[in-house]
Every structure is written in structure tokens, then in C-alpha cells.
C-alpha positions as a Python dict, from the first residue, in 0.01 Angstrom:
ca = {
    (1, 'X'): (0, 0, 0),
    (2, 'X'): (167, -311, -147),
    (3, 'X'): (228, -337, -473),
    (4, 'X'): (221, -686, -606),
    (5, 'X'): (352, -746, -950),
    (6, 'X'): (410, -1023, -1179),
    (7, 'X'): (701, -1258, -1100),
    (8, 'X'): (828, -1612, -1224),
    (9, 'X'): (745, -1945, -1000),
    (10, 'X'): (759, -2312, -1091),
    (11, 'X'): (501, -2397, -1360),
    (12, 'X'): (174, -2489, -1202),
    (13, 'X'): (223, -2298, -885),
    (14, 'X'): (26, -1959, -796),
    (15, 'X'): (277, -1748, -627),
    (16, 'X'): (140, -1585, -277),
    (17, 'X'): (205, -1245, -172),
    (18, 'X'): (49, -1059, 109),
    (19, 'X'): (-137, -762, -31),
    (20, 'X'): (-212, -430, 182),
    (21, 'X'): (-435, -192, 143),
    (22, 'X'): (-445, 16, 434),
    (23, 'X'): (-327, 372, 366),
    (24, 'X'): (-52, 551, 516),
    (25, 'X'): (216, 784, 349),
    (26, 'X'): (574, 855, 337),
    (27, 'X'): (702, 1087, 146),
    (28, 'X'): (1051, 1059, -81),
    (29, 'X'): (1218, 1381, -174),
    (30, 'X'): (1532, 1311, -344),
    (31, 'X'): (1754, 1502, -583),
    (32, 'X'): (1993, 1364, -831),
    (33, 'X'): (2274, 1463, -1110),
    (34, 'X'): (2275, 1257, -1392),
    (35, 'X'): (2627, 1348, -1482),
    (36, 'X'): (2801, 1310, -1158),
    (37, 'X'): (2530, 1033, -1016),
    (38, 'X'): (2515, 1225, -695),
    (39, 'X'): (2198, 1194, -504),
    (40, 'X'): (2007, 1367, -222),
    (41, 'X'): (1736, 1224, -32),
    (42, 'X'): (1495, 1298, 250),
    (43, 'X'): (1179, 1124, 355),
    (44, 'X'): (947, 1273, 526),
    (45, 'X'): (616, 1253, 640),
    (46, 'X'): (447, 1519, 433),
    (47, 'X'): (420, 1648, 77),
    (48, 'X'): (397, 2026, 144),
    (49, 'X'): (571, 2395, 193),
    (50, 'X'): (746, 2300, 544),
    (51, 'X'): (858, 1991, 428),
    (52, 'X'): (1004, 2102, 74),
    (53, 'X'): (1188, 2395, 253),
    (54, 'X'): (1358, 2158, 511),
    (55, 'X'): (1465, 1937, 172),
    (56, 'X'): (1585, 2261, 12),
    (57, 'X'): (1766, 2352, 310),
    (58, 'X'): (1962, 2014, 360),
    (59, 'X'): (2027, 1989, 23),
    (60, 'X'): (2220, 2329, 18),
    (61, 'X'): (2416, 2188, 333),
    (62, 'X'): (2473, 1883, 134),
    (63, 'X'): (2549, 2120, -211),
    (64, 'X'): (2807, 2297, 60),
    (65, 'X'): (2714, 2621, -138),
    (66, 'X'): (2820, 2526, -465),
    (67, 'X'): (2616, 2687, -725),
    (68, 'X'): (2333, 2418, -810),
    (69, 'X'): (2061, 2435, -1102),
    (70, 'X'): (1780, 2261, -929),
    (71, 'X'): (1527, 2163, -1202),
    (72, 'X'): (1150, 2036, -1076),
    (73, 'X'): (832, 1936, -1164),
    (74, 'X'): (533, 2175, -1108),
    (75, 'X'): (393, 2016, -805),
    (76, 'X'): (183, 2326, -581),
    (77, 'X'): (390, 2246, -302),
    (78, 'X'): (736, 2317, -519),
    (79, 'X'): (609, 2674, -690),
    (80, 'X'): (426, 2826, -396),
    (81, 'X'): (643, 3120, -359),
    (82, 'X'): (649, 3039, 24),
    (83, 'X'): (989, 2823, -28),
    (84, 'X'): (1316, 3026, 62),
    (85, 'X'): (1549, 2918, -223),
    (86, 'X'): (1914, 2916, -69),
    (87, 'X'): (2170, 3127, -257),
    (88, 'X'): (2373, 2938, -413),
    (89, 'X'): (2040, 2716, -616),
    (90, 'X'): (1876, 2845, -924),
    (91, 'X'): (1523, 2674, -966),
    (92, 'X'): (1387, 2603, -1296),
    (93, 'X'): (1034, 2391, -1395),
    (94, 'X'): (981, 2180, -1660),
    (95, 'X'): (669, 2196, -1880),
    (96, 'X'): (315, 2061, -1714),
    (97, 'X'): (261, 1688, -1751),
    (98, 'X'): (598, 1613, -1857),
    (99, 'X'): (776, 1314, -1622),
    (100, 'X'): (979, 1193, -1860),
    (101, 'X'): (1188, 1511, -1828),
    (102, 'X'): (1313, 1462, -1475),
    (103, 'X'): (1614, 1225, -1426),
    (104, 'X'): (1461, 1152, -1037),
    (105, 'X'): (1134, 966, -1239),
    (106, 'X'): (1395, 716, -1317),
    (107, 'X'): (1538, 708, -977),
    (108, 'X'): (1138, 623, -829),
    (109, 'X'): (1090, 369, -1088),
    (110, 'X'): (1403, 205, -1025),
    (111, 'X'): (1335, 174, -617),
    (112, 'X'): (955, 57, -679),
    (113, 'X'): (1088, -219, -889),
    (114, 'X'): (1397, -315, -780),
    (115, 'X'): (1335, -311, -365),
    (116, 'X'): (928, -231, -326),
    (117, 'X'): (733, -474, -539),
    (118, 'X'): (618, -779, -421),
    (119, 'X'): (714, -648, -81),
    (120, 'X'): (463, -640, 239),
    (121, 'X'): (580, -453, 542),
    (122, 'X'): (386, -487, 863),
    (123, 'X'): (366, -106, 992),
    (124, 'X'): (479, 200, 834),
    (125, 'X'): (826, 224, 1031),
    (126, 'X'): (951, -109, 867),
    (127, 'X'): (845, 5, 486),
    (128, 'X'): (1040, 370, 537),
    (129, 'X'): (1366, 136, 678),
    (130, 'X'): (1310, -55, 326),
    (131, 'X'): (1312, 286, 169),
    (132, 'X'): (1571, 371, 307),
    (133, 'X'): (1823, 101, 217),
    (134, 'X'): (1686, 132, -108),
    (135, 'X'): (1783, 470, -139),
    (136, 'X'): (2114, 455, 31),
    (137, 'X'): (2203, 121, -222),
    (138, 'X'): (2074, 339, -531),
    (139, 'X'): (2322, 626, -431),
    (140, 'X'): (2631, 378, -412),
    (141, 'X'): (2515, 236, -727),
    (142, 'X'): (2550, 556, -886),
    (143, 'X'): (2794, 686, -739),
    (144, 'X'): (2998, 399, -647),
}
């Protein structure tokens, strides 16, 4: 879905943006210190238990087995018990209903703003290549 949101224009003007409405997901997993400003991502095309454990997976390749506190919301798909947790990661949750906890809330309103609003893409391959370079530019901003 598009998401159009205010934006300036020259007085007396209506600014036109397409809007969309059909429905068809993506899903962003992504992993970040706020210290170091190192970032994981994946996106993939569902929010469940296959698709977490192939995040947790690549992100203890990424990790290269250093010890790694991985703190999460309580989404079902994150405390199902059917997730392998590799070695070297220690999993902790943060209280119910609490976003403003997790650094990566920051990292999602950051991309929606800064490369997703006001955006239209025509099929679902072109929006995930958007999300992509928005990911990939957020990483070298932090890092970088």
C-alpha cells in the first residue's frame, strides 16, 4: 500500500500522488546495535517460524559467532519455541506493548519516512528494490 503523506508545493497547487491500495506483503527483518550502528537485514516474503529461523541463522553467519544479546519484541512468530537459537545469541523480550524499547522501531520509522512515503511502485518487485536501497543507505549511514 502507498502511503501518501503531507508534503510542501507552491501555494495554490494540490500536490498529486498516486495512491495504492491493493495488498501485497513484504516482510523486513532487520537487526541493529545502537552502539556500534551495525545492521542486519533480510526481507522476506513471510512473517512466520521458517522465515525468523532463516533471519536467525544469517544473522549468526553475519555475527561470525561472536556472542550476541539479541533483544525482541513479543511477536508469536519470535517466542514460539520452534526457532533454533544459534550458540553464540542470547534472546531476551521486552515487556508487551512496548515499541519504544526497540532501537529497530527507529530504524522502520526512519525508512517509511525518509525513502517510502509519497512513493508508488507499480508491482511488488520494484517496492522490495526501494526497500532495499533504503536499507542498504540506512546501514552506511550508520555505519559509515
Amino acid at each position: 500500500m502507498s502511503n501518501p503523506v503531507g508534503c510542501w508545493a507552491p501555494r495554490k497547487t494540490r500536490p498529486k500522488l498516486k495512491l495504492q491500495r491493493m495488498r501485497q506483503y513484504s516482510y523486513a527483518y532487520a537487526a541493529l546495535c545502537p552502539a556500534t550502528g551495525d545492521m542486519f537485514s533480510l526481507i522476506l516474503p513471510e512473517s512466520n517460524n521458517e522465515c525468523m529461523q532463516i533471519f536467525m541463522t544469517e544473522f549468526a553467519i553475519h555475527r561470525n559467532g561472536q556472542a550476541t544479546a539479541v533483544i525482541m519484541d513479543q511477536a508469536p512468530w519470535h517466542r514460539s519455541g520452534k526457532i533454533k537459537i544459534p550458540e553464540s545469541m542470547t534472546i531476551e523480550f521486552h515487556p508487551p506493548y512496548s515499541p519504544e524499547l526497540n532501537p529497530v522501531e527507529q530504524l522502520w520509522k526512519h525508512v517509511r519516512t525518509n525513502y517510502m512515503d509519497n512513493h508508488y511502485w507499480d508491482d511488488l518487485d520494484k517496492m522490495e528494490l526501494s526497500l532495499c536501497d533504503a536499507l542498504r543507505r540506512s546501514e552506511e549511514r550508520r555505519v559509515g
